[in-house]
Amino acid sequence: MEDYPKTIMEFDERFATEEGCRQYLYQLRWPDGFLCPRCNHHEAWTKNNELYQCQKCGYRVSVIAGTIFQDTRKPLRLWFKAIWYITSQKHGVSALGLKRVLGLGSYRTAWTWLHKLRCAMVRPGRDRLSGIVEVDETYIGGEKPGKRGRGAAGKALVFVAVEDKDNHVGRIRLQRVIDASAESLAKAVNATIEPGTTVRTDGWNGYNFLPPAGFPRIIVRKDSIVGDNLLPLVNRVVSLLKRWLLGTHQGAVQPSHLDYYLDEFTFRFNRRTSQFRGKLFYRLIQQSVALRPVIGKEFRGGRAIN
Ligand SMILES: [Zn+2]
């Protein structure tokens, strides 16, 4: 059962103490009870719910070990506040906004937290899109449309896949690709779309691999220039994405960080109809404890691998 606070009052009551936060993490990390990460045994000793010792192999593990909260010197309460704040803002937050709201001493800390949480927004092994999916690519970070199949200076090419739910936008997936070659597009398609799914494209020959790879293809438009003539559902998503990047991040997105922003946008977008913001909070915490810790230096080269 999904258990999450529905209002800020409930949030404040429930997570007023470190113990309250730890209990919540325990529930999400070990929904069927303790599970030893080393030997899979189910029984453990604990004194204060901070540290658990496996009754079989003696392994000691805390509820935050191996999660993004590992090695944090800040209280879990502050992390929970950060996650509540991030998930309750409809359009997302900036590092500066987070720093102010939490009263964090340094911009760097706020920035690191935000990026760790963005990593957690991508659930490892999450579901691929299915049904009928429309795909296209767009450039992010440049003014002029570029030529397809080639890199463009200062721009990132993003592969966009959108589920068609009776002509409405369903779930989406966004993925940076180095170019629009068949090889790059095949990788993106396989990572984001379930085999057997009908895929709608324009006439770009980079998508010729689809039918032999097991994806029935519908070509809805013959011409194929990347830029402002995107297919309709993709176009809707891309204009929202660009507006979001501009509004929340003032368009100041470094190409090396674009993957994180794409993940955050996707996380929010695919849950835009969630009845309660608390549900987003629940998901993000759930995904935060399911992840190995992200080490600072991993940010420099791009995204963390998970
Ligand atoms: Zn064990």
XYZ file of N, CA and C and ligand atoms in Angstrom, residues 34 36-41 54-59, ligand 1:
40
model
N 13.134 -6.812 7.248
C 14.578 -6.726 7.027
C 15.071 -7.782 6.034
N 18.889 -8.992 4.695
C 20.341 -8.789 4.751
C 20.898 -8.640 3.335
N 21.609 -7.520 3.073
C 22.130 -7.308 1.724
C 23.218 -8.326 1.368
N 23.774 -8.986 2.392
C 24.849 -9.931 2.102
C 24.321 -11.358 1.927
N 23.434 -11.800 2.827
C 23.034 -13.214 2.777
C 21.523 -13.421 2.624
N 20.777 -12.309 2.485
C 19.321 -12.382 2.282
C 18.528 -12.943 3.461
N 19.171 -13.004 4.621
C 18.460 -13.471 5.817
C 17.462 -12.398 6.263
N 22.579 -8.525 11.040
C 21.993 -9.775 10.547
C 22.211 -10.885 11.571
N 21.148 -11.630 11.888
C 21.256 -12.687 12.888
C 21.953 -13.924 12.344
N 22.129 -13.987 11.062
C 22.775 -15.152 10.489
C 24.270 -14.907 10.238
N 24.568 -13.840 9.478
C 25.971 -13.639 9.099
C 26.645 -12.512 9.875
N 25.878 -11.808 10.673
C 26.473 -10.776 11.512
C 26.728 -9.448 10.816
N 26.361 -9.362 9.545
C 26.580 -8.140 8.776
C 25.793 -6.975 9.379
Zn 23.296 -11.734 6.640
